[in-house]
XYZ file of C-alpha atoms in Angstrom:
221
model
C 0.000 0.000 0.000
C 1.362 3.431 -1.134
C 1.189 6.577 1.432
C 2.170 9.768 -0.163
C 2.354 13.220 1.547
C -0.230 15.425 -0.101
C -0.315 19.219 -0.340
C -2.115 20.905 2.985
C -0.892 17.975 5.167
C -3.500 14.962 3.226
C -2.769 11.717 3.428
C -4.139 8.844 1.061
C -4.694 5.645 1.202
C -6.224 2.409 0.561
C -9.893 2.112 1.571
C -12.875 -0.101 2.048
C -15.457 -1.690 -0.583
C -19.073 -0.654 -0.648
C -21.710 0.072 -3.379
C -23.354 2.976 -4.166
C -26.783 3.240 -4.097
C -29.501 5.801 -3.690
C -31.529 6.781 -0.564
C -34.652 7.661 -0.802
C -36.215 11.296 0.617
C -36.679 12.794 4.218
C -36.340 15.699 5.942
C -32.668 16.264 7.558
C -33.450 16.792 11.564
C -30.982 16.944 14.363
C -31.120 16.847 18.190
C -29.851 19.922 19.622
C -29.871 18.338 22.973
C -26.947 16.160 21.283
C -25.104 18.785 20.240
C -24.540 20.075 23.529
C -23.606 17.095 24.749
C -21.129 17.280 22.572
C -19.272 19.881 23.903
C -18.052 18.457 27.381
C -19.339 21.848 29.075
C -22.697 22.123 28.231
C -23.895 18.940 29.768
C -27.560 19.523 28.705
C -30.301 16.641 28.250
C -31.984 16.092 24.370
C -33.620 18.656 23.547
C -36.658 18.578 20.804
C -36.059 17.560 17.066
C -35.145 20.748 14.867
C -35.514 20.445 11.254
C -32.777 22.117 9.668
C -33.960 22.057 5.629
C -37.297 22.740 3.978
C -38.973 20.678 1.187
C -37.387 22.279 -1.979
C -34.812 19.944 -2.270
C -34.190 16.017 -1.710
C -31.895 16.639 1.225
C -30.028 13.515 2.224
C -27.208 11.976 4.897
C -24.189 10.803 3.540
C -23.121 7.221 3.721
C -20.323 8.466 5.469
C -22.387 9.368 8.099
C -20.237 8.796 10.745
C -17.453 11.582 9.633
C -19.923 14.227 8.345
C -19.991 15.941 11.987
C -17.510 17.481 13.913
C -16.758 20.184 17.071
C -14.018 22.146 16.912
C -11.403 23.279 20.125
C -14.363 26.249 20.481
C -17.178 24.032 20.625
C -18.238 24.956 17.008
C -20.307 22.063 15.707
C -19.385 21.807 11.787
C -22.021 19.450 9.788
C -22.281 18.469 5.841
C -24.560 17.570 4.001
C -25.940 17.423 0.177
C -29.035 17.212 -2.024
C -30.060 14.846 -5.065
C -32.002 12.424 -6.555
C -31.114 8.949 -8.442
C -28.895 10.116 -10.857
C -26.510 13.696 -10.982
C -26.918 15.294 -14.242
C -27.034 18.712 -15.100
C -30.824 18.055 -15.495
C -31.287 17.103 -12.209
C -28.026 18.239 -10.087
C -26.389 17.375 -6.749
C -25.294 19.747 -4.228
C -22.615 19.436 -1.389
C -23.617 21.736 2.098
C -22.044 23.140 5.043
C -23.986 24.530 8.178
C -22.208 24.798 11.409
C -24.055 25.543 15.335
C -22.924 27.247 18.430
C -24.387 27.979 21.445
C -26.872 31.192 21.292
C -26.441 31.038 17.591
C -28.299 28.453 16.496
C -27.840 26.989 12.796
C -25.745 29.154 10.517
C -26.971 29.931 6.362
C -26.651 26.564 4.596
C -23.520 27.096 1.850
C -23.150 25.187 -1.062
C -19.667 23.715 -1.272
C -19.516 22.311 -4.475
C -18.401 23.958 -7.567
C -19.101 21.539 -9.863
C -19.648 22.405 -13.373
C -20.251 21.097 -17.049
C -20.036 23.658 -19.355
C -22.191 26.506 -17.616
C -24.456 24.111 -15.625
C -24.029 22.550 -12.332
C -23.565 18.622 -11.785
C -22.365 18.371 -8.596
C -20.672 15.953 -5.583
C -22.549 13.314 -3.748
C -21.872 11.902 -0.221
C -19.851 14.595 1.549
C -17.130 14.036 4.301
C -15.735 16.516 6.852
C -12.894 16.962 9.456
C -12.134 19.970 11.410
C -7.863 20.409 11.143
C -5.719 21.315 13.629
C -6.010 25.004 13.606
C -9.870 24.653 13.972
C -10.051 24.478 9.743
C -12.829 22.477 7.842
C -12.154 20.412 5.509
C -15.233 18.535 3.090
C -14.328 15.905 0.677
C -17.034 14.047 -2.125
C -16.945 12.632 -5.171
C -18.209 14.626 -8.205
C -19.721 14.024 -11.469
C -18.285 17.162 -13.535
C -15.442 15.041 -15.580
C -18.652 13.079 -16.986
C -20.136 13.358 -19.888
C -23.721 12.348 -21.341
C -22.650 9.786 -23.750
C -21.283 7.420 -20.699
C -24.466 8.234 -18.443
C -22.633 10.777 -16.027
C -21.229 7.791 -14.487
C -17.763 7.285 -16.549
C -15.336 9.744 -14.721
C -16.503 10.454 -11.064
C -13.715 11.862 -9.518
C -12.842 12.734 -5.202
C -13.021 16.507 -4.306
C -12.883 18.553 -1.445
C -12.621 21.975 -0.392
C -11.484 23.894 2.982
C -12.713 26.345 5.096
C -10.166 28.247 7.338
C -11.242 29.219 10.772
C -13.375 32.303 10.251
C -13.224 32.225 6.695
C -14.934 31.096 3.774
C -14.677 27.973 1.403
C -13.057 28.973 -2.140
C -14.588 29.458 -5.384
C -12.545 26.458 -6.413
C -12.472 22.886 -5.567
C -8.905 20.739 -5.118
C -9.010 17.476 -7.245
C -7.840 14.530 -5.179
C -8.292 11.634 -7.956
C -7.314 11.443 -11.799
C -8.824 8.713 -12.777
C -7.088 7.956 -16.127
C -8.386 4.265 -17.357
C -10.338 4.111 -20.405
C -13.327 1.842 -19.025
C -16.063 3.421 -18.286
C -16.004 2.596 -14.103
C -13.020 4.128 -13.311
C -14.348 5.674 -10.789
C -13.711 7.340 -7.491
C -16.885 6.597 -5.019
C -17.689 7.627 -0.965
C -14.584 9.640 0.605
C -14.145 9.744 4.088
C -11.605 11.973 5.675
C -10.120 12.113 9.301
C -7.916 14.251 11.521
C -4.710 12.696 13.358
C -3.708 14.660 16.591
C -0.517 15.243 14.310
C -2.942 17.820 12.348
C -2.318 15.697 9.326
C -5.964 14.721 7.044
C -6.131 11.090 6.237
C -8.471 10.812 2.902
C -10.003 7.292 1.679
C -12.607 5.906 -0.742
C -13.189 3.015 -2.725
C -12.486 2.547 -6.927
C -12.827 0.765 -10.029
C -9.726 1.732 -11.834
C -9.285 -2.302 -12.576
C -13.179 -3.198 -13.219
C -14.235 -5.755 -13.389
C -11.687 -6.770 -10.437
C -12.686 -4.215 -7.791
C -9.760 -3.148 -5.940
C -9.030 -0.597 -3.678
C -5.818 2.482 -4.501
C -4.178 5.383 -3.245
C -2.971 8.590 -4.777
């Protein structure tokens, strides 16, 4: 298994085997009361269900759900999310979201992370995946549709993204490319990222691929 030192302290390697799949609609809601338990300080029981997003689009969980929330040295909670049907085409897009809470704040603006594009029209990244870095940073990884193209289904060139937020600043207007997928079959593919912090500050990055379909192996860049 390789390990090679990426720029901004990332670290890839070999991953896990899963399938994608769809998931079908609800409305996103989170427990406050868990949130604050989150922060050793606030000690506070569950408090009632809030829901977070509105009906206009198919808001979903990740299936990395278990790295798409995170509190930060200040007791920041950071959360992603996205939005999308079946399939990601520019007909019927995917979007990547941040939100983060504090504690007489509430639930920040959601921002859309993603800037995914084919031609003038937004694709978009599916199944988002966040760590907060050492210095209280955010960093969101997912894979994205916008190296596809129509003739092979938007499904022949999904690539890993990810973009970071400095602490008290903003994500950029551009995303950092984490795969190049460079097989000519048409499932060599980049699927489900999931990133973590070390106490070393360094981001660890995996997610499963299809570079040698039909033999589905896991790599590293």
């Amino acid at each position: 298994m390789d390990r090679v030192q990426l720029p901004m302290g990332i670290i890839s390697s070999n991953s896990y085997h899963c399938r994608e799949g769809t998931r079908s609609f609800f409305f996103l809601c989170l427990m406050l009361g868990m949130l604050c338990c989150a922060h050793p300080g606030f000690g506070a029981p569950f408090g009632p269900a809030v829901k977070i997003t509105d009906t206009t689009r198919k808001y979903q969980l990740s299936r990395t759900s278990d790295r798409i929330l995170a509190v930060d040295s200040k007791g920041l909670v950071h959360f992603t999310y996205w939005s999308g049907g079946i399939s990601t085409t520019p007909g019927s897009p995917s979007y990547v979201y941040y939100r983060n809470w504090s504690v007489g704040q509430g639930w920040s603006s959601e921002e859309s992370i993603d800037n995914s594009t084919f031609g003038s029209l937004h694709v978009g990244g599916r199944h988002p995946s966040l760590a907060v870095t050492s210095t209280d940073g955010v960093f969101v990884v997912w894979h994205d549709h916008r190296h596809c193209i129509p003739q092979g289904n938007w499904i022949n060139n999904v690539e890993i993204y990810a973009d970071m937020r400095p602490y008290g600043g903003s994500f950029s207007p551009s995303d950092i490319r984490l795969t190049q997928t460079s097989k000519a079959n048409p499932g060599d593919n980049g699927y489900v990222p999931k990133v973590i912090s070390d106490p070393d500050g360094d981001l660890t990055v995996v997610w499963y691929d299809y570079h040698l379909i039909p033999i589905f192996q896991t790599f590293s860049v």
